[in-house]
Short mmCIF file of C-alpha atoms and ligand atoms in Angstrom, two decimals:
data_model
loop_
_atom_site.label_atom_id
_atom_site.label_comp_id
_atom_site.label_asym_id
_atom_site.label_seq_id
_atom_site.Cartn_x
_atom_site.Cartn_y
_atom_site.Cartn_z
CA UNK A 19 -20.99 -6.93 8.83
CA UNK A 20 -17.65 -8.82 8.21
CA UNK A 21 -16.22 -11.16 11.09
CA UNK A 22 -14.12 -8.45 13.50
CA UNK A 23 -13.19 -11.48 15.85
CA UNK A 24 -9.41 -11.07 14.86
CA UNK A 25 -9.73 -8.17 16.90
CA UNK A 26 -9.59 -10.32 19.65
CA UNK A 27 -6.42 -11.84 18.67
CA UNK A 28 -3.29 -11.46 21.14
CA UNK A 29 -1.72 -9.21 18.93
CA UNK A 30 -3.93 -6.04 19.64
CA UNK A 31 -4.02 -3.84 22.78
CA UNK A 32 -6.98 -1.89 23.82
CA UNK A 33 -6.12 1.13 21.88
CA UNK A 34 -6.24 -0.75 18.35
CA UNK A 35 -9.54 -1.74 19.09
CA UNK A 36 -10.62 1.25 19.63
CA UNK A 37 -9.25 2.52 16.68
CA UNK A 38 -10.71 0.08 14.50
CA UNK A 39 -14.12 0.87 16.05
CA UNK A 40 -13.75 4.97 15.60
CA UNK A 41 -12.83 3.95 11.96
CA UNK A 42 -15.49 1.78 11.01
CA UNK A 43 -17.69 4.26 11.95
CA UNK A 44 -15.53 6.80 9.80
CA UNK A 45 -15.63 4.86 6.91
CA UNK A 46 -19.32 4.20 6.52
CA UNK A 47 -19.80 7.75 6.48
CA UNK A 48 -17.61 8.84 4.32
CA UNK A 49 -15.91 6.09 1.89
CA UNK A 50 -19.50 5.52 0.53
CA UNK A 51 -18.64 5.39 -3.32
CA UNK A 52 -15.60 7.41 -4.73
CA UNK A 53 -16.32 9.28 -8.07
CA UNK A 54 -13.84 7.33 -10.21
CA UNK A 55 -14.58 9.50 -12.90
CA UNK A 56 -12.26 12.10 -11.46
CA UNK A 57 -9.98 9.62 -9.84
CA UNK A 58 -7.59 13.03 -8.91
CA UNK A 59 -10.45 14.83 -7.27
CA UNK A 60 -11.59 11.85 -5.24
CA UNK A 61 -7.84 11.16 -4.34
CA UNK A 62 -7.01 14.84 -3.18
CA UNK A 63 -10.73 15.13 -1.52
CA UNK A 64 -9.77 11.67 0.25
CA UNK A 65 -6.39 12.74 1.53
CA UNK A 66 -7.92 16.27 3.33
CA UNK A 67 -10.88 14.50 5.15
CA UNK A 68 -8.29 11.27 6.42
CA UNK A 69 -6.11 14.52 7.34
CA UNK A 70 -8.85 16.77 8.86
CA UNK A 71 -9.69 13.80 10.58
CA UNK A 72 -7.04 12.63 12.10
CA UNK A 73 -6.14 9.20 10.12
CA UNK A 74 -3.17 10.50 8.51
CA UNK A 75 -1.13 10.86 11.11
CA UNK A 76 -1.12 7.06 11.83
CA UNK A 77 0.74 6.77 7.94
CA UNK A 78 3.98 8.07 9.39
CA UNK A 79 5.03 9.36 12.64
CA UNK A 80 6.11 13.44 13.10
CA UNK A 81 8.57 15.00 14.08
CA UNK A 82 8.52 13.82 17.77
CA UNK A 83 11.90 11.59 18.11
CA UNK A 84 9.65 10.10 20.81
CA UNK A 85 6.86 8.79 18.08
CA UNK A 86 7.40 5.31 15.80
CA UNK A 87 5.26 4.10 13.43
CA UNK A 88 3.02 1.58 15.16
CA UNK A 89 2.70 -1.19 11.91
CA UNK A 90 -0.53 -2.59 13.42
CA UNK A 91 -2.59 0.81 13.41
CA UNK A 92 -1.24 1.04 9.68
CA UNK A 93 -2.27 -2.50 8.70
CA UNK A 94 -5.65 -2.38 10.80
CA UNK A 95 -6.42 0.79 8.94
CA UNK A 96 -6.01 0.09 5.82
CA UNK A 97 -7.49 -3.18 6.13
CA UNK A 98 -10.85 -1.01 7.61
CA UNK A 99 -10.56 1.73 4.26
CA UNK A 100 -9.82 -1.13 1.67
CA UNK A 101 -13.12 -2.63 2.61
CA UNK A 102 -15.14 0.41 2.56
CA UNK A 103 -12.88 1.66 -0.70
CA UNK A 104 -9.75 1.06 -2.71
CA UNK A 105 -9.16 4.71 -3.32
CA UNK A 106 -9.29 5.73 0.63
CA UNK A 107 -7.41 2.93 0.80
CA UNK A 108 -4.82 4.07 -1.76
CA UNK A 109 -4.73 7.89 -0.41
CA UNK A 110 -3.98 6.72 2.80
CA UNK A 111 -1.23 4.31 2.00
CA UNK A 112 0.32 6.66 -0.29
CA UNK A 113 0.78 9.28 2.02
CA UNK A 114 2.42 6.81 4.26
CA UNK A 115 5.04 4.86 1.69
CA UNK A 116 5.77 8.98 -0.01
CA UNK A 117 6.36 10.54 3.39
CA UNK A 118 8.15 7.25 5.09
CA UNK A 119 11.85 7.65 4.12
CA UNK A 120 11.35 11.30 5.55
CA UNK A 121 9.96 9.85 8.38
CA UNK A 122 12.27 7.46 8.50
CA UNK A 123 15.63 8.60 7.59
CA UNK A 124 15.05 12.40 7.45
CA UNK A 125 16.63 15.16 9.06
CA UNK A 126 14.78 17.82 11.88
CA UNK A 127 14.17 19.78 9.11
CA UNK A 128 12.99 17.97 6.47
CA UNK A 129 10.66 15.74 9.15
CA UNK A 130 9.78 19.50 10.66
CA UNK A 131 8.97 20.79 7.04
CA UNK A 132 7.18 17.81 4.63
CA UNK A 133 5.17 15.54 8.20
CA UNK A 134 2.95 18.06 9.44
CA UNK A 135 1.62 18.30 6.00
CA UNK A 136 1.53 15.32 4.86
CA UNK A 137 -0.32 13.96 8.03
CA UNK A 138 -3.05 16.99 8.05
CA UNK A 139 -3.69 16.24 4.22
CA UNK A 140 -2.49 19.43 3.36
CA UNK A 141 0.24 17.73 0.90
CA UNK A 142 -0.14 14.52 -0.89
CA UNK A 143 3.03 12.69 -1.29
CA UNK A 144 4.54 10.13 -3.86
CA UNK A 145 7.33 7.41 -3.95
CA UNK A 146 9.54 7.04 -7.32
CA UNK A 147 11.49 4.43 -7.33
CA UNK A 148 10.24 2.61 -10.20
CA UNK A 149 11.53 3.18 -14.10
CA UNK A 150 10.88 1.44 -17.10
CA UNK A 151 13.78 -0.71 -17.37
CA UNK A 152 14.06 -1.08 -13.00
CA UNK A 153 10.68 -2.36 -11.52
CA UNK A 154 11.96 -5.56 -10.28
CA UNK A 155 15.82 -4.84 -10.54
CA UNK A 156 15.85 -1.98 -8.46
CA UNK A 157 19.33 -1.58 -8.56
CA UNK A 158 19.41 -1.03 -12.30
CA UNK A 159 18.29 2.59 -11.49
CA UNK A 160 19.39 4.81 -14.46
CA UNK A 161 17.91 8.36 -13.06
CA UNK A 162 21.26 10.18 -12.32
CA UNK A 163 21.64 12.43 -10.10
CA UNK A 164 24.94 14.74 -10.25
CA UNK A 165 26.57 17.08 -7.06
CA UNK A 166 26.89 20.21 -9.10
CA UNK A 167 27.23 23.24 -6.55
CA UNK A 168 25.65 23.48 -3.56
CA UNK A 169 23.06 20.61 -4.12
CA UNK A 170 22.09 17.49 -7.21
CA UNK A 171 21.04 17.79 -10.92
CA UNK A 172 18.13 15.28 -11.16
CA UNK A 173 18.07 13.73 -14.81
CA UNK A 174 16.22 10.34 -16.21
CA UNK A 175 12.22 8.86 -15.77
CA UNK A 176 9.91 7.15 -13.44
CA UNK A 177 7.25 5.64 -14.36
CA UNK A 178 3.72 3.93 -12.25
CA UNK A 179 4.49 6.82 -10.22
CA UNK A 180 1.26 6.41 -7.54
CA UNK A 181 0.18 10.43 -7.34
CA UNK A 182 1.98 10.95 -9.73
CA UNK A 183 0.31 14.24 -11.35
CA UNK A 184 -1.39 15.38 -8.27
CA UNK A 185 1.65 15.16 -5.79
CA UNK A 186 3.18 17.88 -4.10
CA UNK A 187 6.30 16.36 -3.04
CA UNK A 188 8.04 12.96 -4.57
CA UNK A 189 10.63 10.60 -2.82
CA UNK A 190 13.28 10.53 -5.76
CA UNK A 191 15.48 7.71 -6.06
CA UNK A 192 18.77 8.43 -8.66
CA UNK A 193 22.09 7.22 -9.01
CA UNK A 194 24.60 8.92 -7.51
CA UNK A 195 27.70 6.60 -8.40
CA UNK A 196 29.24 6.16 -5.01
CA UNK A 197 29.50 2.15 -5.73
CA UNK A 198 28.39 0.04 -8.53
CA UNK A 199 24.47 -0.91 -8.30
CA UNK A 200 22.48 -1.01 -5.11
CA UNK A 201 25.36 0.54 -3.29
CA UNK A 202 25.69 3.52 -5.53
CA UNK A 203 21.67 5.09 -5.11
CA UNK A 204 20.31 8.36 -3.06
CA UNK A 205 17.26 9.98 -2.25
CA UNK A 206 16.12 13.13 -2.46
CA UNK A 207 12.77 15.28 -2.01
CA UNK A 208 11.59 16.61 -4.84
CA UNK A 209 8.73 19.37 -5.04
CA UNK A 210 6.09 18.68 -7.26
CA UNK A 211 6.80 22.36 -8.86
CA UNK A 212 10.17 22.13 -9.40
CA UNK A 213 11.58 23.60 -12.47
CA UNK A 214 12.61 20.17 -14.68
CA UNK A 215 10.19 17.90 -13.03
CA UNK A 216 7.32 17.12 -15.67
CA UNK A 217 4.73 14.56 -15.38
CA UNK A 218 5.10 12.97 -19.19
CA UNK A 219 1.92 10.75 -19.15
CA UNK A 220 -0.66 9.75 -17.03
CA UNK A 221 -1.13 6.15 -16.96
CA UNK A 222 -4.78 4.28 -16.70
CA UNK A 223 -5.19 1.23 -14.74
CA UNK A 224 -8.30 -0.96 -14.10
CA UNK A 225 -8.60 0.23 -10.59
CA UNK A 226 -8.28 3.83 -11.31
CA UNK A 227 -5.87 5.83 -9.46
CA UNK A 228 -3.78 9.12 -9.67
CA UNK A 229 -1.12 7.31 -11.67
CA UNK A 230 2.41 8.83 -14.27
CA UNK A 231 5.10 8.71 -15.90
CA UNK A 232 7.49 11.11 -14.68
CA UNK A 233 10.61 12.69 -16.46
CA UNK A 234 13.67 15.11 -14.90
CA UNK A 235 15.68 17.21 -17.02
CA UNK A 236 18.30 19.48 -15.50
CA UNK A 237 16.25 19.01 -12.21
CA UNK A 238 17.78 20.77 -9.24
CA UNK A 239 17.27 20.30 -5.70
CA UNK A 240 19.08 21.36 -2.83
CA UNK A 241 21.72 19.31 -0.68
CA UNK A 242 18.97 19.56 1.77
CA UNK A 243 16.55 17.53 -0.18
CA UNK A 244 19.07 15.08 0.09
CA UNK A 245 17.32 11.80 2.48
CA UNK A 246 20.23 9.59 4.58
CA UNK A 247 23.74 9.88 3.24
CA UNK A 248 24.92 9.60 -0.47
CA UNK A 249 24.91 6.02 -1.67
CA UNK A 250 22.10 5.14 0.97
CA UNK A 251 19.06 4.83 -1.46
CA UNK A 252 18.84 1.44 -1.39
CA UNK A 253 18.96 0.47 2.40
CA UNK A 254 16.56 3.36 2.70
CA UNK A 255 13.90 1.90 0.08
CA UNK A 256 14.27 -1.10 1.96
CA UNK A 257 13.57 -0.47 4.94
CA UNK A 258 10.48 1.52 4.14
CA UNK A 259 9.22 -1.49 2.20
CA UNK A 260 9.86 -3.45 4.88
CA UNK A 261 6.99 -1.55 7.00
CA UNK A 262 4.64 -1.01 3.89
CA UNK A 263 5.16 -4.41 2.87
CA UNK A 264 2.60 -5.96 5.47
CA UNK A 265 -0.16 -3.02 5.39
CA UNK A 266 -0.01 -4.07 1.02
CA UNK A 267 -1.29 -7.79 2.86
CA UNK A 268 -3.37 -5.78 5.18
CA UNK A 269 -5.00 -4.22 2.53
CA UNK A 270 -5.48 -7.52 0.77
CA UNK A 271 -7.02 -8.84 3.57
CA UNK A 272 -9.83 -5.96 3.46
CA UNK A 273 -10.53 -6.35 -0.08
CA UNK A 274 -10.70 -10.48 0.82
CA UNK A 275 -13.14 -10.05 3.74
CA UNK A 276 -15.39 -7.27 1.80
CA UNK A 277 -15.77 -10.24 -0.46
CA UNK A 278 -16.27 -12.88 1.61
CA UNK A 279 -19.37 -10.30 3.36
CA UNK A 280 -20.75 -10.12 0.02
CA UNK A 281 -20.61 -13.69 -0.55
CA UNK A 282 -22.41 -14.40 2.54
CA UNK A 283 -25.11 -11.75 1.92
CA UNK A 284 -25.53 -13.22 -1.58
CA UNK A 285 -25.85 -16.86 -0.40
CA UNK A 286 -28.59 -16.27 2.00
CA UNK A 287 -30.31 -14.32 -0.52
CA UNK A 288 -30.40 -16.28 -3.68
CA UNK A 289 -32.76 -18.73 -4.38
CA UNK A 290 -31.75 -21.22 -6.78
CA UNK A 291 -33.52 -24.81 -7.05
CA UNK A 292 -36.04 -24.33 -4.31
CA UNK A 293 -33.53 -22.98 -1.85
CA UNK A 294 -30.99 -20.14 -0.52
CA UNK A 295 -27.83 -20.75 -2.32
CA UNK A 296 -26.34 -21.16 0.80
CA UNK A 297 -28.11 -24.04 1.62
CA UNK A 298 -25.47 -25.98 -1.28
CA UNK A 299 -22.45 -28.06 -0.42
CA UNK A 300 -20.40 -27.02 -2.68
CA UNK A 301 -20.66 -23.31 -1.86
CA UNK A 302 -20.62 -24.44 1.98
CA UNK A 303 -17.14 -25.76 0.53
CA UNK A 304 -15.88 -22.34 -1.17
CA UNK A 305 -17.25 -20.52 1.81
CA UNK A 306 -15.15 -22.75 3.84
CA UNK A 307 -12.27 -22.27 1.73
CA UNK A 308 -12.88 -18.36 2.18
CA UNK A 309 -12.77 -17.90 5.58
CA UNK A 310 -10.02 -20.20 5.84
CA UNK A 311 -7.51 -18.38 3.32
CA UNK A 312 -8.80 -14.91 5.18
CA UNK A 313 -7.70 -16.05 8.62
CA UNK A 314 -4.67 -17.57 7.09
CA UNK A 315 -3.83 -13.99 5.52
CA UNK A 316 -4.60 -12.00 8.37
CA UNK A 317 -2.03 -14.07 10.69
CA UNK A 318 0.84 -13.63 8.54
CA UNK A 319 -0.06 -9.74 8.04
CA UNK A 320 -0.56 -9.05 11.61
CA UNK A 321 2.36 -11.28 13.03
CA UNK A 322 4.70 -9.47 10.97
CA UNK A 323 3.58 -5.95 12.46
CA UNK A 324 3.60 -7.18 15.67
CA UNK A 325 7.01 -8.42 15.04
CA UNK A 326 7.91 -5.28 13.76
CA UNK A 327 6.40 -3.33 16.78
CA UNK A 328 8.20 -5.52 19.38
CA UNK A 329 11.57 -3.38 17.77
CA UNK A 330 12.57 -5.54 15.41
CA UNK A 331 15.18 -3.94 13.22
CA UNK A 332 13.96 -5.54 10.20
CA UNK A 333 10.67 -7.52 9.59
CA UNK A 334 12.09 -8.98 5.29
CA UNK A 335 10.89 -12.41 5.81
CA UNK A 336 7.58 -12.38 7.69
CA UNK A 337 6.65 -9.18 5.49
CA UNK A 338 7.55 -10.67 2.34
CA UNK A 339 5.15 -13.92 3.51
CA UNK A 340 2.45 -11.99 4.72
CA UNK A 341 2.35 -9.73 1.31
CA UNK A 342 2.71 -12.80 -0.78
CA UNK A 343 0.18 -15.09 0.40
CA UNK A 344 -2.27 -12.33 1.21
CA UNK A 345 -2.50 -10.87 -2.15
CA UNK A 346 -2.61 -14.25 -3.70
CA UNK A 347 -5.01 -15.54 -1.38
CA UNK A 348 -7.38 -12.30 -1.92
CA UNK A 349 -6.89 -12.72 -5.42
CA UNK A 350 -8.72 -16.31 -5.37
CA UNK A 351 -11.23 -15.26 -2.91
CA UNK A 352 -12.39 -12.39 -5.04
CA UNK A 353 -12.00 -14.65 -7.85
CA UNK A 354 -14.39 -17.06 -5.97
CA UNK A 355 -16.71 -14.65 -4.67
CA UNK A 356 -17.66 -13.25 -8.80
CA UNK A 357 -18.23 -17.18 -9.23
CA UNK A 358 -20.78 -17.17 -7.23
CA UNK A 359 -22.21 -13.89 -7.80
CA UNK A 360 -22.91 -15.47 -11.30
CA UNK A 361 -23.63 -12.88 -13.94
CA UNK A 362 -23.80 -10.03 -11.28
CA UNK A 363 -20.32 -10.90 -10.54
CA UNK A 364 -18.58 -8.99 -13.55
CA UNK A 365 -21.50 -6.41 -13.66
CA UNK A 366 -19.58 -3.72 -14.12
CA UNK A 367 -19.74 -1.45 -10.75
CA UNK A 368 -20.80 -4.23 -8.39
CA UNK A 369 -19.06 -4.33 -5.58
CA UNK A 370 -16.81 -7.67 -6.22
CA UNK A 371 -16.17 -6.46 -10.12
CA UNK A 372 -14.67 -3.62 -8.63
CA UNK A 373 -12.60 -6.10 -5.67
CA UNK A 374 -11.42 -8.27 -9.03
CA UNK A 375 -10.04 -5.34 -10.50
CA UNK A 376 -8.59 -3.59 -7.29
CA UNK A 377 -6.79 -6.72 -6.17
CA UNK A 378 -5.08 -7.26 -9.31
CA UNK A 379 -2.46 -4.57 -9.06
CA UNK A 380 -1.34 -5.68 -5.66
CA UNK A 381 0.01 -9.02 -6.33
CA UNK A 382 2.60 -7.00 -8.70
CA UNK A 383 3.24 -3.49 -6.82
CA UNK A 384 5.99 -2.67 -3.63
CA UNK A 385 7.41 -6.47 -5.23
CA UNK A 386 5.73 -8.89 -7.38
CA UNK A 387 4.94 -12.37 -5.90
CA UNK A 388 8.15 -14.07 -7.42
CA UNK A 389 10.02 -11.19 -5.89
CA UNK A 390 8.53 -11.84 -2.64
CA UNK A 391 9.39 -16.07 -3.14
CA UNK A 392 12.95 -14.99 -3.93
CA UNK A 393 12.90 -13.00 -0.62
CA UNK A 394 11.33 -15.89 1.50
CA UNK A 395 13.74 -18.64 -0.30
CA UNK A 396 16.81 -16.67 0.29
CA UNK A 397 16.01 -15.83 4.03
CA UNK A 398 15.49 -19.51 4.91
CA UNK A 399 18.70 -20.44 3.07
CA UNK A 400 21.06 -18.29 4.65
CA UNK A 401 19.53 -19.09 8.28
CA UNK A 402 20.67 -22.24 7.80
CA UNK A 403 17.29 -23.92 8.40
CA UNK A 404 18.38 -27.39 7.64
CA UNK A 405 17.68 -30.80 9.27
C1 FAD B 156 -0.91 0.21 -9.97
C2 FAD B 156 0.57 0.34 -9.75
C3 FAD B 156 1.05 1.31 -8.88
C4 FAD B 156 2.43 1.46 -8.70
N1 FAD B 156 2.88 2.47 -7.87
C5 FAD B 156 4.23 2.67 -7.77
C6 FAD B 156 4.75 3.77 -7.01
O1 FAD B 156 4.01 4.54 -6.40
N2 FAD B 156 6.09 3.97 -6.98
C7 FAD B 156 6.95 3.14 -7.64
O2 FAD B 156 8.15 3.40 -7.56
N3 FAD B 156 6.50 2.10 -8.36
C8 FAD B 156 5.16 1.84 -8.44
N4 FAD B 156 4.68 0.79 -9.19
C9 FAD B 156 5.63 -0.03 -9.93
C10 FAD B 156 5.78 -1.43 -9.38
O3 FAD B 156 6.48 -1.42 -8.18
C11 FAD B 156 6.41 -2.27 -10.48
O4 FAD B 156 5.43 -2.42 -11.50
C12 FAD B 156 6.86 -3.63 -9.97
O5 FAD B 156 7.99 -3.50 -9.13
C13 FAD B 156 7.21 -4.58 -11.13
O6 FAD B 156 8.07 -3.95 -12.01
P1 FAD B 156 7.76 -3.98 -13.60
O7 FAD B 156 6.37 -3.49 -13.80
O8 FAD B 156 8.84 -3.27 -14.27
O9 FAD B 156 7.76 -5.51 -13.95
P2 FAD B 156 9.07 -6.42 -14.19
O10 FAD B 156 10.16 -6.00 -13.28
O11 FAD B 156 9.32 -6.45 -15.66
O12 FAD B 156 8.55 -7.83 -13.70
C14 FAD B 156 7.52 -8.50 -14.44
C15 FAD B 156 7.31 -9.86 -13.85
O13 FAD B 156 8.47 -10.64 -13.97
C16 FAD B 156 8.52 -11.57 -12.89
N5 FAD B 156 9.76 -11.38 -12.16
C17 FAD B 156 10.40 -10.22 -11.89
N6 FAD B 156 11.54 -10.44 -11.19
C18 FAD B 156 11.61 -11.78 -11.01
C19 FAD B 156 12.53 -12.63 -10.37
N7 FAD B 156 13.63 -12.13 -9.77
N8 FAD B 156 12.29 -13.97 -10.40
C20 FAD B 156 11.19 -14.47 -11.01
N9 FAD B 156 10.28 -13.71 -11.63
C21 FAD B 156 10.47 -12.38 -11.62
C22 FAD B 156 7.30 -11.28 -11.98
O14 FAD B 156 6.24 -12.14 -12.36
C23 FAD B 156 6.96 -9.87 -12.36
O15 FAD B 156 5.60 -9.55 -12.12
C24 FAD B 156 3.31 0.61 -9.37
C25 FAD B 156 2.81 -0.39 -10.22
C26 FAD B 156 1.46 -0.53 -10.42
C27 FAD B 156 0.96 -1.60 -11.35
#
């Protein structure tokens, strides 16, 4: 059983405790083992049960002016799912970061129309912002979109679309001109069987995942697909990073602790020269190390939505630290936990060769690490932070 202490930490209330409890007993019932040889399947079976069940409507709040997203239930879930499984993990996080500009910036109608079904798991949702020549630069988007009538003509391609193939609605980002880069980007809803949408190629990873390249051609949508105002794609995409920023770390941090469990259980179990492998210094040491970079992680993730739950307008700098240094820091946890799983470590289907190849993607995805140092650097410069 992995160390819950943090639980304990003054950033929870009652209710997140209890949450975490309910889920953890969710989880080891039904996030077993995935079939990753029908990643879609698992995905869409995923999203119905975390919607059937209730878990979906923590990934973005309804309709209900009243309701906000609550950014420790997000991180503390997916934290739970990412160390039972990367795929719940991935349904559930998808259906947040697809349906949160609606829930952020939509209308009544469009929040009345896409939430309830994307929080029972009766539509699985997808965020395109990405294209082959904008991952990074996201204001080089080149996917137009043109007022003709009474609503936009989509036209261009995304690509490491996340449900992409399998998604009934998409969150579209396209140019819409009103100013020159950032300033000049929109949003818009986009079904997944609208005429002009086509999913071009679906794109394999090494932690399999409903994953495509996307392409619009004379794709129309409606004025009331539109998200926010024209021009306000940018600030939008922002601010929904912003929130899924930190549950990226949280997830980290669940992948990191699933490894550190396995560790331990290995460690007490091996016998090597006459005694439990735990019984050596230097894996005392990496053990050490572990734990430390885990607790380190978990800080940064949850003081950032706790930060953000106080009402915080914007959380940039403590979600760009928490996503940076967790992802890094589960990358060389899982990296040490394989070490010391010796051979067994990269046996393919173990559970930490699976955590080496699920953590990989993470350190690149919602803003690679450099992106996330630029973000940090630039925050700290401009508040003036000197002696
Ligand atoms: C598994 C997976 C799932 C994804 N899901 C989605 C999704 O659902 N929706 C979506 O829109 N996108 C998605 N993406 C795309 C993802 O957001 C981009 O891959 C990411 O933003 C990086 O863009 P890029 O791949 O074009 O790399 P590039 O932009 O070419 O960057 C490559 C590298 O260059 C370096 N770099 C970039 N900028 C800087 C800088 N300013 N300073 C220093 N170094 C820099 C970094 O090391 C970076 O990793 C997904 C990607 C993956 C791998």
């Amino acid at each position: 059983m992995p160390d819950r202490n943090f639980l304990h930490w003054p950033f929870f209330e009652d209710r997140h405790r209890a949450l975490a409890e309910r889920l953890e007993t969710w989880a080891t019932q039904h996030c077993a083992r995935p079939d990753h040889r029908d990643v879609d399947a698992a995905c869409r079976e995923l999203v119905v049960k975390l919607g059937s069940d209730g878990w979906l409507k923590h990934s973005a709040p309804g309709d209900d002016p009243s309701e906000k997203i609550d950014v420790r239930t997000l991180a503390l879930i997916r934290e739970t799912l990412a160390r039972h499984s990367g795929l719940a993990d991935f349904a559930f996080a998808m259906q947040g970061l697809g349906a949160g500009p609606i829930s952020l910036f939509g209308t009544a109608v469009q929040k009345a129309q896409w939430l309830p079904k994307t929080r029972s798991g009766t539509a699985i949702a997808a965020f395109a912002l990405s294209e082959p020549a904008s991952g990074s630069d996201v204001a080089n988007i080149a996917t137009t979109a043109h007022h003709e009538g009474d609503g936009y003509i989509l036209d261009g391609e995304k690509t490491w679309i996340s449900n992409g193939g399998i998604a009934d609605l998409y969150v579209v980002f396209a140019r819409t001109g009103e100013a020159p880069g950032a300033r000049g980007l929109s949003v818009f809803i986009v079904r997944g069987d609208n005429p002009g949408l086509h999913i071009a190629e679906r794109i394999e990873v090494i932690a399999p995942h409903p994953l495509a390249r996307l392409t619009f051609e004379n794709c129309r949508v409606g004025a009331a697909d539109l998200i926010g105002a024209p021009g306000e794609g940018f600030k939008i995409a922002m601010a929904t990073l912003d929130v899924f920023r930190t549950s990226v770390g949280a997830a980290a941090v669940g992948f990191a602790r699933r490894a550190l469990a396995e560790t331990v259980k290995r460690a007490a179990t091996r016998e090597l020269f006459g005694a439990p492998l735990s019984e050596l210094q230097m894996v005392q040491g990496h053990i050490a190390d572990m734990a430390l970079e885990i607790d380190a992680a978990a800080l940064l993730v949850y003081r950032a939505a706790w930060t953000k739950d106080m009402g915080a307008a914007r959380v940039t700098r403590e979600a760009a630290m928490a996503k940076l240094y967790a992802t890094e820091a589960a990358q060389r946890v899982i990296d040490t936990a394989v070490q010391i799983h010796g051979g067994d470590g990269v046996r393919a289907g173990h559970p930490v060769e699976m955590l080496y190849r699920e953590i990989r993607a993470l350190r690149i995805y919602e803003g690679a690490s450099d992106v996330q140092k630029i973000i940090i650097a630039r925050s700290v410069l401009s508040s003036g932070a000197a002696a």
